[in-house]
Coordinates of C-alpha atoms in Angstrom, one line a residue:
X903 CA 11.3 -0.8 10.4
X904 CA 11.8 -4.4 11.0
X905 CA 10.3 -7.9 10.3
X906 CA 8.2 -9.8 12.8
X907 CA 7.0 -13.4 12.9
X908 CA 5.4 -15.7 15.4
X909 CA 3.3 -18.8 16.0
X910 CA 0.8 -20.5 18.3
X911 CA 0.8 -24.3 17.8
X912 CA -1.8 -26.4 19.6
X913 CA -0.3 -29.5 17.9
X914 CA 3.0 -28.9 19.6
X915 CA 5.0 -29.7 16.5
X916 CA 6.9 -26.5 16.4
X917 CA 10.4 -25.8 17.7
X918 CA 12.8 -22.9 18.4
X919 CA 14.5 -23.9 15.1
X920 CA 11.3 -23.6 13.1
X921 CA 10.6 -20.2 14.7
X922 CA 14.1 -19.0 13.8
X923 CA 13.6 -20.0 10.1
X924 CA 10.2 -18.3 10.0
X925 CA 12.0 -15.2 11.3
X926 CA 15.3 -15.2 9.4
X927 CA 13.6 -15.5 6.0
X928 CA 12.8 -11.8 6.7
X929 CA 16.4 -10.8 7.2
X930 CA 16.2 -8.2 4.4
X931 CA 13.7 -6.3 6.6
X932 CA 16.1 -6.3 9.5
X933 CA 19.8 -7.0 8.8
X934 CA 21.0 -5.4 12.1
X935 CA 20.0 -8.1 14.5
X936 CA 17.7 -11.0 15.4
X937 CA 15.8 -12.3 18.4
X938 CA 13.5 -15.2 19.3
X939 CA 11.4 -16.2 22.3
X940 CA 9.9 -19.7 22.4
X941 CA 7.3 -20.7 25.1
X942 CA 6.6 -24.4 25.5
X943 CA 3.4 -24.5 27.6
X944 CA 1.4 -27.6 28.4
X945 CA -1.5 -26.8 26.0
X946 CA 0.4 -25.0 23.2
X947 CA 3.7 -23.6 22.0
X948 CA 4.1 -19.9 21.3
X949 CA 6.9 -18.2 19.6
X950 CA 7.9 -14.6 18.8
X951 CA 10.6 -13.7 16.3
X952 CA 12.1 -10.3 15.3
X953 CA 14.6 -9.0 12.7
X954 CA 15.9 -5.6 13.5
X955 CA 16.7 -2.6 11.4
X956 CA 18.1 -0.2 13.9
X957 CA 16.6 3.3 13.7
X958 CA 15.9 4.6 17.2
X959 CA 18.1 3.6 20.1
X960 CA 20.8 1.7 18.3
X961 CA 22.0 -0.1 21.5
X962 CA 21.4 -3.8 22.3
X963 CA 19.1 -2.8 25.1
X964 CA 16.4 -2.0 22.5
X965 CA 16.6 -5.5 20.9
X966 CA 13.5 -7.6 20.5
X967 CA 11.5 -9.5 21.5
X968 CA 11.3 -7.1 24.4
X969 CA 10.0 -8.1 27.8
X970 CA 8.4 -6.2 30.7
X971 CA 6.9 -8.1 33.6
X972 CA 4.5 -10.6 32.0
X973 CA 4.4 -8.7 28.7
X974 CA 6.4 -9.7 25.6
X975 CA 6.4 -7.8 22.3
X976 CA 7.7 -7.9 18.7
X977 CA 7.2 -4.5 17.0
X978 CA 7.7 -3.3 13.4
X979 CA 7.4 0.4 12.8
X980 CA 7.7 3.7 14.6
X981 CA 5.7 5.6 17.2
X982 CA 6.7 9.1 16.4
X983 CA 5.3 10.7 19.5
X984 CA 6.7 8.1 21.9
X985 CA 8.7 10.8 23.9
X986 CA 5.5 12.6 24.8
X987 CA 3.8 9.4 25.8
X988 CA 6.9 8.3 27.7
X989 CA 6.9 11.6 29.6
X990 CA 3.3 11.1 30.6
X991 CA 4.0 7.6 31.8
X992 CA 6.9 8.8 33.9
X993 CA 4.6 11.2 35.7
X994 CA 2.5 8.1 36.5
X995 CA 5.5 6.4 38.1
X996 CA 6.9 4.3 35.2
X997 CA 10.6 4.1 34.7
X998 CA 12.5 3.2 31.5
X999 CA 15.7 1.4 30.7
X1000 CA 16.0 2.2 27.0
X1001 CA 15.3 5.1 24.7
X1002 CA 13.2 3.0 22.3
X1003 CA 9.5 3.4 21.4
X1004 CA 9.1 -0.4 21.8
X1005 CA 9.5 -0.1 25.6
X1006 CA 7.0 2.8 25.6
X1007 CA 4.4 0.5 24.1
X1008 CA 4.8 -2.1 26.8
X1009 CA 4.4 0.5 29.6
X1010 CA 1.5 2.1 27.7
X1011 CA -0.2 -1.3 27.6
X1012 CA 0.1 -1.7 31.4
X1013 CA -1.3 1.8 31.9
X1014 CA -4.2 1.8 29.3
X1015 CA -4.6 -1.6 27.7
X1016 CA -5.8 -1.6 24.1
X1017 CA -7.0 2.0 24.5
X1018 CA -3.3 3.1 24.3
X1019 CA -3.5 2.8 20.5
X1020 CA -5.6 6.0 20.3
X1021 CA -2.6 8.0 21.6
X1022 CA -0.1 6.7 19.0
X1023 CA 1.0 8.8 16.0
X1024 CA 2.8 6.4 13.8
X1025 CA 3.1 3.4 11.5
X1026 CA 3.1 0.0 13.1
X1027 CA 2.4 -3.7 13.1
X1028 CA 3.1 -5.5 16.4
X1029 CA 2.2 -8.5 18.5
X1030 CA 2.0 -8.4 22.2
X1031 CA 1.8 -11.5 24.3
X1032 CA 0.3 -11.2 27.8
X1033 CA 1.5 -14.3 29.6
X1034 CA -0.6 -13.6 32.6
X1035 CA -3.9 -13.3 30.6
X1036 CA -2.8 -16.0 28.1
X1037 CA -3.7 -13.7 25.2
X1038 CA -1.9 -12.5 22.1
X1039 CA -2.8 -9.1 20.7
X1040 CA -1.9 -8.1 17.1
X1041 CA -2.2 -4.5 15.9
X1042 CA -1.9 -2.7 12.6
X1043 CA -1.7 1.0 12.0
X1044 CA -4.6 3.2 10.8
X1045 CA -3.4 3.5 7.2
X1046 CA -1.9 0.0 6.8
X1047 CA 1.6 1.3 6.1
X1048 CA 3.1 -1.7 7.9
X1049 CA 2.0 -5.2 6.7
X1050 CA 0.6 -7.9 8.8
X1051 CA -0.5 -11.4 7.6
X1052 CA -1.9 -14.2 9.7
X1053 CA -2.8 -17.9 9.1
X1054 CA -5.2 -20.1 11.2
X1055 CA -5.8 -23.7 10.2
X1056 CA -5.7 -27.1 12.0
X1057 CA -4.6 -25.8 15.3
X1058 CA -1.8 -23.7 13.9
X1059 CA -1.7 -19.8 14.1
X1060 CA 1.0 -18.0 12.3
X1061 CA 1.7 -14.3 11.8
X1062 CA 4.4 -12.3 10.0
X1063 CA 5.3 -9.2 8.1
X1064 CA 5.4 -11.2 4.9
X1065 CA 3.9 -14.4 3.6
X1066 CA 7.3 -16.0 3.0
X1067 CA 7.6 -16.6 6.7
X1068 CA 4.8 -19.1 6.6
X1069 CA 6.5 -21.2 4.0
X1070 CA 9.2 -22.0 6.6
X1071 CA 6.7 -23.8 8.9
X1072 CA 6.1 -27.5 8.0
X1073 CA 2.5 -27.1 9.1
X1074 CA 1.6 -24.4 6.6
X1075 CA -0.8 -25.7 3.9
X1076 CA -0.3 -23.9 0.5
X1077 CA -3.6 -23.7 -1.3
X1078 CA -4.5 -21.0 -3.8
X1079 CA -7.5 -18.9 -2.8
X1080 CA -9.5 -18.5 -6.0
X1081 CA -11.4 -15.3 -5.1
X1082 CA -8.0 -13.6 -4.4
X1083 CA -6.7 -14.8 -7.8
X1084 CA -9.7 -13.3 -9.4
X1085 CA -9.1 -9.9 -7.7
X1086 CA -5.5 -10.0 -8.9
X1087 CA -6.6 -10.3 -12.5
X1088 CA -9.3 -7.7 -12.1
X1089 CA -7.4 -5.0 -10.2
X1090 CA -3.7 -5.9 -10.4
X1091 CA -3.5 -6.5 -6.6
X1092 CA -5.3 -8.5 -3.9
X1093 CA -7.6 -6.5 -1.6
X1094 CA -7.4 -6.9 2.2
X1095 CA -8.5 -9.0 4.0
X1096 CA -8.0 -11.6 1.3
X1097 CA -4.7 -13.3 0.6
X1098 CA -3.5 -15.5 -2.2
X1099 CA -3.6 -18.5 0.2
X1100 CA -6.6 -20.1 1.8
X1101 CA -6.7 -19.8 5.6
X1102 CA -4.5 -16.7 5.3
X1103 CA -5.6 -13.1 5.7
X1104 CA -4.3 -9.5 6.0
X1105 CA -5.2 -7.7 9.2
X1106 CA -7.2 -4.7 8.1
X1107 CA -5.7 -1.2 8.8
X1108 CA -7.1 0.3 12.0
X1109 CA -7.8 -3.1 13.5
X1110 CA -6.4 -5.4 16.1
X1111 CA -6.7 -9.1 16.7
X1112 CA -7.1 -10.6 20.1
X1113 CA -6.2 -14.3 20.4
X1114 CA -7.5 -16.1 23.6
X1115 CA -5.1 -19.0 24.0
X1116 CA -7.3 -20.8 26.5
X1117 CA -10.3 -20.7 24.2
X1118 CA -8.3 -21.4 21.0
X1119 CA -10.0 -18.6 19.2
X1120 CA -9.5 -15.0 18.1
X1121 CA -11.7 -12.0 17.5
X1122 CA -11.1 -8.9 15.3
X1123 CA -11.7 -5.4 16.6
X1124 CA -11.8 -2.1 14.8
X1125 CA -10.3 0.9 16.5
X1126 CA -10.2 3.4 13.6
X1127 CA -11.9 3.8 10.3
X1128 CA -11.5 6.4 7.6
X1129 CA -15.2 6.3 7.0
X1130 CA -15.7 7.7 10.5
X1131 CA -13.7 10.7 9.5
X1132 CA -15.8 11.3 6.4
X1133 CA -19.1 10.9 8.4
X1134 CA -18.3 13.9 10.6
X1135 CA -19.8 17.3 9.7
X1136 CA -17.9 19.4 7.3
X1137 CA -15.9 22.3 8.7
X1138 CA -17.2 25.8 8.1
X1139 CA -13.9 27.5 7.3
X1140 CA -12.5 30.1 4.9
X1141 CA -10.1 29.1 2.2
X1142 CA -7.2 31.1 3.8
X1143 CA -7.9 29.4 7.2
X1144 CA -8.0 26.0 5.6
X1145 CA -4.7 26.5 3.8
X1146 CA -3.0 27.8 7.0
X1147 CA -4.3 24.9 9.2
X1148 CA -3.5 22.3 6.6
X1149 CA 0.0 23.6 6.2
X1150 CA 0.6 23.5 10.0
X1151 CA -0.6 19.8 10.1
X1152 CA 1.6 18.8 7.2
X1153 CA 4.6 20.6 8.7
X1154 CA 4.1 18.8 12.1
X1155 CA 3.6 15.4 10.4
X1156 CA 6.8 15.9 8.4
X1157 CA 8.9 17.0 11.4
X1158 CA 7.7 14.0 13.4
X1159 CA 9.0 11.7 10.7
X1160 CA 12.5 13.1 10.9
X1161 CA 12.9 11.5 14.4
X1162 CA 15.7 9.1 14.0
X1163 CA 19.2 8.1 15.2
X1164 CA 20.3 7.3 11.6
X1165 CA 20.4 9.5 8.4
X1166 CA 17.0 10.5 6.8
X1167 CA 16.3 11.6 3.2
X1168 CA 13.3 12.3 1.0
X1169 CA 12.1 10.9 -2.3
X1170 CA 11.6 13.9 -4.7
X1171 CA 9.9 13.5 -8.0
X1172 CA 9.1 17.2 -8.5
X1173 CA 5.4 16.6 -8.3
X1174 CA 3.2 18.4 -5.8
X1175 CA 3.1 15.8 -3.1
X1176 CA 6.9 15.2 -2.8
X1177 CA 7.6 18.9 -3.3
X1178 CA 5.3 19.8 -0.4
X1179 CA 7.1 17.4 1.9
X1180 CA 10.5 18.6 0.8
X1181 CA 9.6 22.3 0.9
X1182 CA 8.1 22.1 4.4
X1183 CA 11.1 20.3 5.8
X1184 CA 13.8 22.3 4.1
X1185 CA 12.1 25.6 5.2
X1186 CA 12.3 24.6 8.8
X1187 CA 16.0 23.6 9.0
X1188 CA 19.4 25.1 8.1
X1189 CA 21.0 21.8 7.2
X1190 CA 20.5 20.7 3.6
X1191 CA 17.9 17.9 3.3
X1192 CA 19.1 14.9 1.3
X1193 CA 16.7 14.3 -1.7
X1194 CA 16.8 11.5 -4.2
X1195 CA 15.4 11.0 -7.8
X1196 CA 16.0 8.5 -10.5
X1197 CA 15.8 9.4 -14.1
X1198 CA 15.2 7.4 -17.3
X1199 CA 16.6 8.1 -20.8
X1200 CA 13.1 7.6 -22.2
X1201 CA 11.5 11.1 -22.0
X1202 CA 8.0 9.7 -21.5
X1203 CA 9.1 8.2 -18.2
X1204 CA 11.5 10.8 -17.0
X1205 CA 10.7 13.4 -14.2
X1206 CA 14.3 13.8 -13.1
X1207 CA 14.7 17.2 -14.7
X1208 CA 11.7 18.6 -12.9
X1209 CA 12.9 17.2 -9.6
X1210 CA 16.3 18.8 -10.1
X1211 CA 14.7 22.2 -10.7
X1212 CA 12.7 22.0 -7.5
X1213 CA 15.7 20.7 -5.5
X1214 CA 17.9 23.6 -6.8
X1215 CA 15.1 26.1 -5.9
X1216 CA 14.7 24.7 -2.4
X1217 CA 18.4 24.2 -1.8
X1218 CA 18.5 20.5 -1.0
X1219 CA 21.4 18.2 -1.2
X1220 CA 20.1 16.5 -4.3
X1221 CA 21.2 13.2 -5.9
X1222 CA 19.9 11.9 -9.1
X1223 CA 20.8 8.7 -11.0
X1224 CA 19.9 7.8 -14.5
X1225 CA 19.0 4.1 -14.7
X1226 CA 19.8 2.0 -17.7
X1227 CA 17.3 -0.4 -19.2
X1228 CA 19.5 -3.3 -18.1
X1229 CA 19.3 -2.2 -14.4
X1230 CA 15.6 -1.8 -14.5
X1231 CA 15.1 -5.2 -16.3
X1232 CA 17.3 -6.9 -13.7
X1233 CA 14.7 -6.1 -11.0
X1234 CA 12.0 -8.3 -12.6
X1235 CA 13.3 -11.7 -11.6
X1236 CA 13.6 -10.5 -8.0
X1237 CA 10.0 -9.3 -7.7
X1238 CA 8.5 -12.7 -6.7
X1239 CA 10.8 -13.0 -3.7
X1240 CA 10.0 -9.6 -2.2
X1241 CA 6.4 -9.6 -3.4
X1242 CA 5.6 -13.0 -2.0
X1243 CA 1.9 -12.4 -2.8
X1244 CA 1.4 -11.9 -6.6
X1245 CA 1.5 -8.1 -7.3
X1246 CA 0.7 -6.4 -10.6
X1247 CA 1.9 -2.8 -10.3
X1248 CA 5.0 -2.5 -12.6
X1249 CA 6.0 0.8 -10.9
X1250 CA 7.6 -1.4 -8.2
X1251 CA 10.5 -1.5 -10.6
X1252 CA 11.4 2.3 -10.4
X1253 CA 10.4 2.3 -6.7
X1254 CA 13.0 -0.3 -6.1
X1255 CA 15.6 1.6 -8.1
X1256 CA 15.1 4.8 -6.2
X1257 CA 15.2 2.9 -2.9
X1258 CA 18.6 1.4 -3.9
X1259 CA 19.8 4.9 -4.7
X1260 CA 18.7 6.3 -1.4
X1261 CA 20.0 3.4 0.7
X1262 CA 23.6 4.4 -0.3
X1263 CA 23.3 7.5 1.8
X1264 CA 20.4 7.0 4.3
X1265 CA 18.5 4.3 6.3
X1266 CA 15.2 6.2 6.3
X1267 CA 13.4 7.9 3.4
X1268 CA 10.2 10.0 3.5
X1269 CA 7.8 9.2 0.7
X1270 CA 4.9 11.4 -0.3
X1271 CA 2.4 8.7 -1.1
X1272 CA -1.3 9.1 -0.6
X1273 CA -1.5 12.7 -1.8
X1274 CA -3.8 11.6 -4.6
X1275 CA -6.2 9.8 -2.3
X1276 CA -6.3 12.6 0.3
X1277 CA -6.3 15.7 -1.9
X1278 CA -8.0 14.2 -5.0
X1279 CA -5.1 14.1 -7.4
X1280 CA -6.2 11.3 -9.8
X1281 CA -7.8 12.2 -13.1
X1282 CA -10.4 9.4 -12.5
X1283 CA -12.2 11.5 -9.9
X1284 CA -13.3 14.3 -12.3
X1285 CA -13.8 11.7 -15.1
X1286 CA -16.2 9.7 -12.9
X1287 CA -18.1 12.8 -11.8
X1288 CA -18.3 14.1 -15.3
X1289 CA -19.4 10.8 -16.8
X1290 CA -22.0 10.4 -14.0
X1291 CA -23.3 13.9 -14.7
X1292 CA -23.7 13.2 -18.4
X1293 CA -25.5 9.9 -18.1
X1294 CA -27.7 11.2 -15.3
X1295 CA -29.2 13.8 -17.7
X1296 CA -29.8 11.2 -20.4
X1297 CA -33.5 10.3 -20.6
X1298 CA -34.3 6.6 -20.1
X1299 CA -35.6 6.2 -23.7
X1300 CA -32.3 7.4 -25.1
X1301 CA -30.1 5.1 -23.0
X1302 CA -30.2 2.0 -25.2
X1303 CA -29.5 3.9 -28.5
X1304 CA -26.7 5.8 -26.8
X1305 CA -25.3 2.5 -25.6
X1306 CA -25.2 1.1 -29.1
X1307 CA -23.6 4.3 -30.5
X1308 CA -20.9 4.1 -27.8
X1309 CA -20.1 0.4 -28.7
X1310 CA -19.3 1.6 -32.2
X1311 CA -17.2 4.6 -31.1
X1312 CA -13.5 4.8 -32.1
X1313 CA -11.0 3.6 -29.5
X1314 CA -9.2 7.0 -29.5
X1315 CA -12.3 8.7 -28.2
X1316 CA -12.7 6.2 -25.4
X1317 CA -9.0 6.6 -24.3
X1318 CA -9.8 10.3 -23.9
X1319 CA -13.0 9.6 -22.0
X1320 CA -11.8 6.9 -19.7
X1321 CA -8.2 7.9 -19.2
X1322 CA -7.1 4.3 -19.7
X1323 CA -5.3 2.7 -22.6
X1324 CA -7.5 -0.5 -22.5
X1325 CA -10.1 1.4 -24.5
X1326 CA -11.8 -1.4 -26.5
X1327 CA -12.1 -3.4 -23.3
X1328 CA -13.7 -0.4 -21.5
X1329 CA -16.1 0.2 -24.4
X1330 CA -18.5 -2.6 -23.5
X1331 CA -18.5 -1.5 -19.8
X1332 CA -19.2 2.1 -20.6
X1333 CA -22.0 1.0 -22.8
X1334 CA -23.5 -1.2 -20.0
X1335 CA -23.1 1.6 -17.5
X1336 CA -25.3 3.8 -19.7
X1337 CA -28.2 1.5 -19.2
X1338 CA -28.0 1.3 -15.4
X1339 CA -30.2 3.4 -13.1
X1340 CA -29.2 4.7 -9.7
X1341 CA -25.5 4.7 -10.6
X1342 CA -23.1 6.7 -8.4
X1343 CA -19.7 8.1 -9.4
X1344 CA -18.1 5.6 -7.0
X1345 CA -19.7 2.8 -9.0
X1346 CA -18.2 4.3 -12.2
X1347 CA -14.8 4.7 -10.5
X1348 CA -14.8 1.0 -9.6
X1349 CA -16.3 -0.6 -12.7
X1350 CA -14.8 1.7 -15.3
X1351 CA -11.6 3.3 -13.8
X1352 CA -10.4 0.9 -11.1
X1353 CA -11.2 -2.5 -12.4
X1354 CA -8.8 -3.1 -15.3
X1355 CA -10.8 -6.0 -16.5
X1356 CA -14.5 -6.8 -16.0
X1357 CA -16.1 -9.7 -14.2
X1358 CA -16.9 -11.4 -17.5
X1359 CA -13.4 -11.0 -18.9
X1360 CA -11.8 -12.4 -15.8
X1361 CA -14.3 -15.3 -15.5
X1362 CA -13.3 -16.3 -19.0
X1363 CA -9.7 -16.6 -18.0
X1364 CA -10.1 -18.8 -15.0
X1365 CA -10.7 -22.5 -15.2
X1366 CA -12.6 -22.3 -12.0
X1367 CA -15.4 -19.7 -12.3
X1368 CA -15.3 -18.3 -8.8
X1369 CA -17.8 -15.6 -7.9
X1370 CA -16.4 -12.1 -7.5
X1371 CA -15.6 -11.5 -3.8
X1372 CA -17.0 -8.5 -2.1
X1373 CA -14.6 -5.7 -1.2
X1374 CA -14.5 -2.1 0.1
X1375 CA -15.3 -1.0 -3.5
X1376 CA -18.9 -2.2 -2.6
X1377 CA -19.0 -0.3 0.7
X1378 CA -19.6 3.3 -0.5
X1379 CA -23.2 3.2 0.8
X1380 CA -21.9 3.1 4.3
X1381 CA -21.2 6.8 3.9
X1382 CA -24.2 9.2 4.1
X1383 CA -25.3 11.1 1.1
X1384 CA -24.1 14.4 2.5
X1385 CA -20.5 13.1 2.7
X1386 CA -20.3 14.0 -1.0
X1387 CA -19.6 11.9 -4.1
X1388 CA -15.9 13.0 -4.3
X1389 CA -15.3 12.1 -0.7
X1390 CA -17.0 8.7 -1.2
X1391 CA -14.4 7.9 -4.0
X1392 CA -11.5 9.2 -1.9
X1393 CA -12.5 7.1 1.1
X1394 CA -12.9 3.9 -1.0
X1395 CA -9.5 4.5 -2.7
X1396 CA -8.0 4.9 0.8
X1397 CA -9.3 1.5 1.8
X1398 CA -8.4 -0.3 -1.5
X1399 CA -5.8 1.0 -4.0
X1400 CA -3.8 2.9 -1.5
X1401 CA -3.5 0.2 1.1
X1402 CA -3.1 -2.9 -1.1
X1403 CA -1.2 -1.4 -4.1
X1404 CA 0.6 1.8 -3.2
X1405 CA 1.7 0.9 0.3
X1406 CA 2.6 -2.7 -0.6
X1407 CA 4.8 -1.4 -3.4
X1408 CA 6.6 1.1 -1.2
X1409 CA 7.1 -1.3 1.7
X1410 CA 8.4 -4.2 -0.4
X1411 CA 10.7 -2.0 -2.6
X1412 CA 12.2 -0.3 0.4
X1413 CA 12.6 -3.4 2.5
X1414 CA 14.3 -5.2 -0.4
X1415 CA 17.3 -3.0 0.4
X1416 CA 16.6 -2.5 4.1
X1417 CA 15.4 1.0 3.7
X1418 CA 12.6 2.3 6.1
X1419 CA 10.0 4.3 4.2
X1420 CA 7.9 6.9 6.1
X1421 CA 4.6 8.4 5.0
X1422 CA 4.0 11.9 6.4
X1423 CA 0.8 12.5 4.3
X1424 CA -0.7 9.4 6.0
X1425 CA -0.6 11.0 9.5
X1426 CA -4.1 10.2 10.8
X1427 CA -4.6 13.8 11.9
X1428 CA -4.2 14.9 8.3
X1429 CA -6.7 12.3 7.1
X1430 CA -9.2 13.3 9.7
X1431 CA -8.8 17.0 8.9
X1432 CA -8.9 16.8 5.1
X1433 CA -11.9 14.5 5.3
X1434 CA -14.0 17.3 6.8
X1435 CA -12.8 20.0 4.4
X1436 CA -15.2 21.2 1.7
X1437 CA -14.8 19.2 -1.5
X1438 CA -14.0 22.3 -3.6
X1439 CA -10.8 22.7 -1.6
X1440 CA -9.6 19.4 -3.0
X1441 CA -11.1 19.3 -6.5
X1442 CA -11.8 22.9 -7.7
X1443 CA -13.5 22.6 -11.1
X1444 CA -11.0 20.4 -12.9
X1445 CA -8.0 21.5 -10.8
X1446 CA -6.9 18.6 -8.5
X1447 CA -5.2 19.0 -5.2
X1448 CA -6.3 22.6 -4.9
X1449 CA -5.4 23.2 -1.3
X1450 CA -2.0 21.4 -1.6
X1451 CA -1.2 23.5 -4.7
X1452 CA -1.8 26.7 -2.8
X1453 CA 0.6 25.6 0.0
X1454 CA 3.3 24.5 -2.5
X1455 CA 3.1 27.8 -4.4
X1456 CA 4.3 29.6 -1.2
X1457 CA 7.6 27.8 -1.6
X1458 CA 8.0 27.0 -5.3
X1459 CA 6.8 29.2 -8.2
X1460 CA 3.6 28.0 -9.9
X1461 CA 5.3 28.2 -13.3
X1462 CA 7.8 25.6 -12.1
X1463 CA 5.2 23.2 -10.9
X1464 CA 2.4 23.3 -13.4
X1465 CA 2.8 20.6 -16.0
X1466 CA 0.9 17.4 -17.0
X1467 CA 0.9 14.7 -14.4
X1468 CA 3.4 11.9 -15.2
X1469 CA 3.1 8.4 -13.9
X1470 CA 6.1 6.8 -12.1
X1471 CA 6.8 3.9 -14.5
X1472 CA 9.1 2.2 -16.9
X1473 CA 8.5 1.0 -20.5
X1474 CA 8.0 -2.6 -19.3
X1475 CA 5.5 -3.5 -22.1
X1476 CA 8.0 -2.4 -24.8
X1477 CA 10.7 -4.5 -23.1
X1478 CA 8.4 -7.6 -23.0
X1479 CA 7.7 -7.3 -26.7
X1480 CA 11.4 -6.8 -27.6
X1481 CA 14.4 -7.4 -25.3
X1482 CA 12.5 -9.5 -22.8
X1483 CA 10.3 -11.4 -25.2
X1484 CA 12.2 -14.6 -24.6
X1485 CA 11.7 -14.3 -20.9
X1486 CA 7.9 -13.6 -21.2
X1487 CA 7.4 -16.5 -23.6
X1488 CA 9.2 -19.0 -21.3
X1489 CA 6.9 -18.2 -18.3
X1490 CA 3.8 -17.7 -20.4
X1491 CA 4.1 -20.9 -22.4
X1492 CA 1.3 -23.5 -22.5
X1493 CA 3.6 -25.9 -20.6
X1494 CA 4.1 -23.4 -17.8
X1495 CA 0.3 -22.8 -17.4
X1496 CA -0.4 -26.5 -17.6
X1497 CA 1.6 -27.1 -14.5
X1498 CA -1.2 -25.8 -12.3
X1499 CA -4.3 -25.7 -14.5
X1500 CA -5.7 -22.5 -12.9
X1501 CA -6.4 -20.8 -16.2
X1502 CA -8.3 -21.4 -19.4
X1503 CA -5.5 -22.0 -21.8
X1504 CA -7.4 -20.8 -24.9
X1505 CA -8.1 -17.5 -23.2
X1506 CA -4.4 -17.1 -22.1
X1507 CA -3.2 -17.9 -25.6
X1508 CA -5.5 -15.2 -27.0
X1509 CA -4.1 -12.7 -24.5
X1510 CA -0.5 -13.6 -25.5
X1511 CA -1.3 -13.4 -29.2
X1512 CA -2.9 -10.0 -28.9
X1513 CA -0.2 -8.6 -26.6
X1514 CA 2.6 -9.6 -29.0
X1515 CA 0.7 -8.1 -31.9
X1516 CA 1.0 -4.8 -30.1
X1517 CA -2.6 -4.5 -28.8
X1518 CA -2.3 -2.2 -25.8
X1519 CA -5.7 -3.3 -24.5
X1520 CA -3.9 -6.5 -23.2
X1521 CA -0.9 -4.8 -21.6
X1522 CA -2.0 -5.0 -18.0
X1523 CA -3.5 -8.4 -18.2
X1524 CA -0.4 -9.9 -19.8
X1525 CA 1.7 -8.4 -17.0
X1526 CA -0.6 -9.7 -14.2
X1527 CA -0.4 -13.2 -15.7
X1528 CA 3.3 -13.0 -16.0
X1529 CA 3.7 -11.8 -12.4
X1530 CA 1.5 -14.7 -11.2
X1531 CA 3.6 -17.2 -13.2
X1532 CA 6.8 -15.9 -11.8
X1533 CA 5.3 -16.0 -8.3
X1534 CA 4.0 -19.5 -8.8
X1535 CA 7.4 -20.7 -9.9
X1536 CA 9.0 -19.2 -6.9
X1537 CA 6.6 -20.3 -4.1
X1538 CA 4.5 -23.2 -5.4
X1539 CA 6.6 -25.3 -7.7

């Protein structure tokens, strides 16, 4: 894993020094080396920059930018099947001078052009400059594991792994994109393709960008879409066959992600996802797998004991570390540097801590993210389906009275129904949903279980009442009815929460300590396979991850695994009301908000007042506002 940056400047106001600054701000992503290539053409300037974290082929020969004939590349990620592709290319007459996957991409481009991407199994974001064609091509992997931002304004095109790179260019115009800010307050993260800045965007997963330098314009192309997988006919298969085939795919994906010239470990929480990855890998090798877990002294947030039991049972070389409150709290001031786009998921704190622990022993760590989105692990799926079933049976004449009764219901009941602590805030939305006709479970998932705050609540906070931007939450109708309502929700979560929350968190936390994270469950072959499995093999009654459970129980006793699902978090709201109250009050003061005027001060004051009173309904919104304020102080002041 590395950091990449680059530019196209038709104003010709860039320089090798500017390119170097745009690249070196990403040094945490690649501390092992750096490289720059600057082209000063008559009509434009073009630059490619790279920060290297050495994983495969540690020699200087594999340094970047890498050049082959008229092709130049900066690459971030891994192509796990590069040796098979290399062997195929060698039979076609290609010869290689390194053992790196980067060189394979260059030769694959010469052989197959953009179509090469269909052959790749991996995670990647890269830019390839074809000097002969005068075109720049930028690719992002199918799941969006690797980040890719770009900026295009006033004759200046910039790209990078992280937004902080753009701040190093004097031509970059910093202007808050109001629709993105609205998404941050509504969901806790900003959905692709939007970015916090105007004229900036995230390249969507499964897409590539082709920039024609002669025409001074670019086009976006889709080469893979999870919706296509869910559109295919369901597989007619027995449960036993499905379990066997899924296990084979998972094992293969895990083994591919062990390819490395540096030490590799696994994050182990003791839950089904990480246990599956650990069990499949440990069962296929004699050497003890290195596994890592962090624990907390607060029992409500501690899974370390479960992870240790699983590790002992599987026989891994396990390391656990109990973090102090002080260590966790010290992460908060650093969040705005590594999350250089405002980010509201507080579990980035423990994710950073476990990354620090792993980095002491390994350079690469496998993470079991996306199990919930692939195998239907979240409680919101049965909740949305159940709520939809109940309101669908309700006669039209009874909907308004039922809505009124719901508004008067106790908060405790609503917490149970919605699975979310913001019960009073959810109450009004649940009541409104009762009145709507033609509602789908995916609508309920979005409006009740994914949006933390409604359109009305967010609009009241912002001084500029921007309309809610469209997103993939609105795209469920692109799937046919026979895709199934559960699959519709899984596909939407794959395109939204997984990409722009979960994967952002893991990337930024790992890269903050120069640790490469790999995601075996996001192998596109697994995604395409599970999308076609019958829904009952994912959610069987109220049992989530049904097929994954059956696989894990082959290696770990059911009695050791079955327990209530525990979130990966820290008691951040307790800290902010107590030890860190002074810190929160400093950044959430009226003076701090007045510096930019983006929010309705009266509404912000109300949020603060209710939060410090102990009203849990305002926990998330308070945190989102605080994260924005910390970010603004770092990048805008």
